[in-house]
Short mmCIF file of C-alpha atoms in Angstrom, two decimals:
data_model
loop_
_atom_site.label_atom_id
_atom_site.label_comp_id
_atom_site.label_asym_id
_atom_site.label_seq_id
_atom_site.Cartn_x
_atom_site.Cartn_y
_atom_site.Cartn_z
CA GLU A 14 16.13 19.07 2.36
CA ASP A 15 13.67 17.64 4.69
CA LYS A 16 14.85 13.90 6.17
CA VAL A 17 13.58 11.40 8.50
CA VAL A 18 15.91 8.82 9.59
CA GLN A 19 14.77 5.42 11.10
CA SER A 20 16.77 2.69 12.98
CA PRO A 21 17.26 0.04 12.79
CA LEU A 22 16.19 -0.96 9.03
CA SER A 23 15.59 -4.68 10.23
CA LEU A 24 15.07 -6.13 13.40
CA VAL A 25 14.55 -9.81 14.22
CA VAL A 26 13.46 -10.69 18.06
CA HIS A 27 11.49 -13.20 19.58
CA GLU A 28 7.84 -13.24 20.76
CA GLY A 29 7.81 -11.75 24.19
CA ASP A 30 10.54 -9.34 23.69
CA THR A 31 10.45 -5.65 23.89
CA VAL A 32 11.48 -3.63 21.05
CA THR A 33 12.59 0.05 20.65
CA LEU A 34 12.35 1.66 17.13
CA ASN A 35 13.99 5.05 16.63
CA CYS A 36 12.92 7.97 14.35
CA SER A 37 15.28 10.90 13.79
CA TYR A 38 14.34 14.23 11.75
CA GLU A 39 15.66 17.21 10.02
CA VAL A 40 12.89 19.12 8.55
CA THR A 41 12.27 22.85 8.11
CA ASN A 42 8.58 23.01 9.59
CA PHE A 43 7.84 20.43 11.55
CA ARG A 44 4.06 19.99 12.69
CA SER A 45 3.40 16.46 13.84
CA LEU A 46 4.98 13.15 13.89
CA LEU A 47 3.42 10.12 12.88
CA TRP A 48 4.09 6.28 13.16
CA TYR A 49 2.31 4.10 10.88
CA LYS A 50 2.23 -0.18 10.65
CA GLN A 51 2.28 -1.55 7.14
CA GLU A 52 2.03 -5.47 6.49
CA LYS A 53 0.64 -6.03 3.05
CA LYS A 54 -0.56 -3.40 1.64
CA ALA A 55 -2.19 0.12 3.19
CA PRO A 56 -0.09 1.69 6.17
CA THR A 57 -2.33 1.77 9.22
CA PHE A 58 -2.20 4.64 11.55
CA LEU A 59 -0.80 3.87 14.91
CA PHE A 60 -0.06 7.34 16.80
CA MET A 61 0.25 11.02 15.57
CA LEU A 62 2.18 13.34 18.23
CA THR A 63 2.77 17.27 18.08
CA SER A 64 4.02 17.77 21.69
CA SER A 65 7.34 16.69 23.38
CA GLY A 66 7.80 14.63 26.33
CA ILE A 67 4.12 13.24 26.21
CA GLU A 68 3.82 9.40 25.89
CA LYS A 69 1.07 8.36 23.60
CA LYS A 70 -0.17 4.44 24.51
CA SER A 71 -2.39 1.72 22.75
CA GLY A 72 -1.96 -1.51 24.53
CA ARG A 73 1.66 -2.58 24.12
CA LEU A 74 2.62 0.05 21.85
CA SER A 75 3.78 3.58 23.27
CA SER A 76 5.50 6.27 21.58
CA ILE A 77 7.21 9.58 22.91
CA LEU A 78 8.73 12.65 21.08
CA ASP A 79 11.36 14.81 21.81
CA LYS A 80 11.22 18.14 19.99
CA LYS A 81 14.66 19.54 21.50
CA GLU A 82 16.60 16.35 20.13
CA LEU A 83 14.60 15.72 16.96
CA PHE A 84 13.58 12.26 17.56
CA SER A 85 10.62 9.87 18.51
CA ILE A 86 10.76 6.23 19.70
CA LEU A 87 8.20 3.73 19.36
CA ASN A 88 8.15 0.63 22.03
CA ILE A 89 6.41 -2.42 21.77
CA THR A 90 6.56 -4.62 24.98
CA ALA A 91 5.77 -8.16 24.92
CA THR A 92 5.83 -8.73 21.24
CA GLN A 93 3.56 -11.28 19.39
CA THR A 94 3.90 -12.49 15.72
CA GLY A 95 1.37 -10.72 14.66
CA ASP A 96 3.49 -7.33 15.42
CA SER A 97 5.83 -8.57 12.35
CA ALA A 98 5.66 -5.61 9.90
CA ILE A 99 7.13 -2.65 8.63
CA TYR A 100 6.93 0.52 10.90
CA LEU A 101 6.94 3.73 9.05
CA CYS A 102 7.87 7.08 11.02
CA ALA A 103 6.35 10.07 8.76
CA VAL A 104 6.62 13.82 9.64
CA GLY A 105 3.78 16.38 8.85
CA LEU A 106 4.48 19.44 7.83
CA GLN A 107 3.38 23.22 8.54
CA GLY A 108 0.87 24.51 6.13
CA ALA A 109 0.82 21.09 4.00
CA GLN A 110 -0.63 17.77 4.22
CA LYS A 111 2.58 16.24 2.81
CA LEU A 112 4.07 13.63 4.98
CA VAL A 113 7.92 13.08 4.84
CA PHE A 114 8.59 9.14 5.33
CA GLY A 115 11.57 7.41 6.99
CA GLN A 116 12.67 4.35 5.35
CA GLY A 117 10.89 2.07 7.62
CA THR A 118 12.00 -0.45 10.12
CA ARG A 119 11.19 -4.22 9.10
CA LEU A 120 10.48 -5.80 12.18
CA THR A 121 10.26 -9.67 12.55
CA ILE A 122 9.18 -11.46 15.73
CA ASN A 123 9.80 -15.31 15.69
CA PRO A 124 7.73 -17.90 17.67
CA LYS B 21 -17.49 4.12 9.14
CA ALA B 22 -15.68 2.75 5.76
CA GLY B 23 -12.11 3.08 5.18
CA VAL B 24 -10.45 4.85 2.21
CA THR B 25 -10.97 2.87 -1.27
CA GLN B 26 -8.80 2.66 -4.20
CA THR B 27 -9.64 1.30 -7.41
CA PRO B 28 -8.35 -0.37 -9.10
CA ARG B 29 -6.22 -2.53 -7.00
CA TYR B 30 -3.94 -3.97 -9.71
CA LEU B 31 -2.90 -2.86 -13.04
CA ILE B 32 -0.86 -3.58 -15.99
CA LYS B 33 0.27 -1.04 -18.47
CA THR B 34 2.68 -0.66 -21.49
CA ARG B 35 5.19 2.00 -21.75
CA GLY B 36 3.60 4.94 -23.26
CA GLN B 37 -0.02 4.54 -22.24
CA GLN B 38 -1.50 6.55 -19.25
CA VAL B 39 -3.43 5.66 -16.29
CA THR B 40 -6.15 6.99 -14.09
CA LEU B 41 -6.08 5.96 -10.60
CA SER B 42 -9.17 6.69 -8.11
CA CYS B 43 -9.62 7.36 -4.45
CA SER B 44 -12.65 7.70 -2.14
CA PRO B 45 -11.70 9.27 1.11
CA ILE B 46 -13.36 8.26 4.26
CA SER B 47 -16.80 10.04 4.57
CA GLY B 48 -16.47 13.38 5.85
CA HIS B 49 -12.88 13.70 4.95
CA ARG B 50 -12.31 16.48 2.56
CA SER B 51 -8.41 16.10 2.13
CA VAL B 52 -6.79 13.71 -0.29
CA SER B 53 -3.05 13.07 -0.32
CA TRP B 54 -1.37 10.85 -3.01
CA TYR B 55 1.92 8.86 -2.40
CA GLN B 56 3.95 6.82 -4.46
CA GLN B 57 5.69 3.73 -2.77
CA THR B 58 8.95 2.06 -4.29
CA PRO B 59 11.67 -0.11 -2.84
CA GLY B 60 14.22 2.04 -3.85
CA GLN B 61 12.48 5.54 -2.74
CA GLY B 62 10.14 4.71 -0.16
CA LEU B 63 7.14 6.67 0.24
CA GLN B 64 7.07 9.96 -1.63
CA PHE B 65 4.59 12.64 -1.56
CA LEU B 66 2.70 13.25 -4.73
CA PHE B 67 0.06 16.33 -4.29
CA GLU B 68 -2.68 16.92 -2.02
CA TYR B 69 -6.10 18.36 -2.87
CA PHE B 70 -8.47 20.05 -0.43
CA SER B 71 -11.87 21.45 -1.87
CA GLU B 72 -11.31 20.47 -5.34
CA THR B 73 -7.89 22.31 -5.48
CA GLN B 74 -4.37 21.38 -5.31
CA ARG B 75 -2.75 22.64 -2.17
CA ASN B 76 0.53 20.75 -2.53
CA LYS B 77 2.66 19.36 -4.85
CA GLY B 78 5.72 17.11 -4.80
CA ASN B 79 8.89 16.70 -7.10
CA PHE B 80 7.33 14.52 -9.68
CA PRO B 81 7.16 15.47 -13.47
CA GLY B 82 4.23 17.06 -14.95
CA ARG B 83 3.12 13.36 -16.25
CA PHE B 84 1.55 12.94 -13.01
CA SER B 85 -1.57 15.32 -12.28
CA GLY B 86 -4.70 14.87 -10.35
CA ARG B 87 -7.84 16.34 -9.31
CA GLN B 88 -10.76 16.30 -6.73
CA PHE B 89 -14.21 16.19 -7.17
CA SER B 90 -17.22 17.85 -5.45
CA ASN B 91 -17.87 14.77 -2.93
CA SER B 92 -14.06 14.75 -2.21
CA ARG B 93 -13.24 11.78 -4.28
CA SER B 94 -9.77 12.15 -6.10
CA GLU B 95 -8.23 10.81 -9.09
CA MET B 96 -4.73 10.77 -10.22
CA ASN B 97 -3.39 10.44 -13.89
CA VAL B 98 -0.15 9.14 -15.09
CA SER B 99 0.39 9.88 -18.85
CA THR B 100 3.31 8.55 -21.00
CA LEU B 101 3.83 5.82 -18.76
CA GLU B 102 7.61 4.86 -18.03
CA LEU B 103 9.12 1.63 -16.67
CA GLY B 104 10.16 3.37 -13.33
CA ASP B 105 6.25 4.58 -12.73
CA SER B 106 5.90 0.70 -11.50
CA ALA B 107 4.66 1.60 -7.98
CA LEU B 108 2.46 1.10 -5.23
CA TYR B 109 0.13 4.15 -5.36
CA LEU B 110 -1.58 5.18 -2.12
CA CYS B 111 -3.99 7.57 -1.16
CA ALA B 112 -4.53 9.41 2.24
CA SER B 113 -7.42 11.09 3.76
CA SER B 114 -7.93 13.25 6.46
CA PHE B 115 -10.38 15.62 7.58
CA GLY B 116 -8.67 18.91 7.24
CA SER B 117 -6.31 20.77 5.16
CA GLY B 118 -2.49 21.48 5.68
CA LEU B 119 -3.45 25.04 5.64
CA ALA B 120 -5.56 24.65 9.02
CA ASN B 121 -3.60 25.30 12.32
CA LEU B 122 -4.31 21.99 13.51
CA PRO B 123 -2.54 18.81 12.39
CA TYR B 124 -4.79 15.90 11.17
CA GLU B 125 -4.43 12.31 10.83
CA GLN B 126 -3.90 10.71 7.51
CA TYR B 127 -5.39 7.17 7.03
CA PHE B 128 -4.32 5.44 3.98
CA GLY B 129 -6.22 3.17 1.66
CA PRO B 130 -4.91 -0.44 0.18
CA GLY B 131 -3.30 1.13 -2.70
CA THR B 132 -3.21 0.52 -6.52
CA ARG B 133 -0.32 -1.55 -7.64
CA LEU B 134 0.58 -0.06 -10.91
CA THR B 135 3.12 -2.45 -13.27
CA VAL B 136 4.37 -0.97 -16.70
CA THR B 137 5.94 -3.43 -18.97
#
């Protein structure tokens, strides 16, 4: 069975800290790995990674994929209270638009 | 470009009733996928439509069905509602089908919050 596991499930840090969120996966036909941020309703797309070792970056957020070890990390530097959200990792499969999601990491940034 | 829109945003139904939810993808996107989100199970894939055809289906009972129209808008229907169907139903749109060689990003709509009493 395809499986995506995120850790930690919950994280509380102070504004300005750097955080690293983890995502490991076991799927039969990997095609891509996606990160989303979910605040109130719709998950907002952050990154899609398909190649190992290539870092994707957007402002204070960055992510990298390791296809050999089957994991990805999402880094957020100089965190702000607006970064508080649930961060979802999802794996896209070959031959389908189906995404297999992890449980999410609830990140809380305290001022 | 306008994002993915879903209607209605909130719905309260009684056990045994049926419900239809609607999703309009981003302009130019032809693939629509549906997901169910609950606190216990997280986000689970329901089905994907591309060019008016269902391409993939998740592990949900036959009470869950959907369709896609020629303008790429999609509807999903749940018949004989059960209490356990209470969830946030999310629709995601992407440019291409899962059958394509390239992976496509999926963008989510705001969801429909369904409560079954």
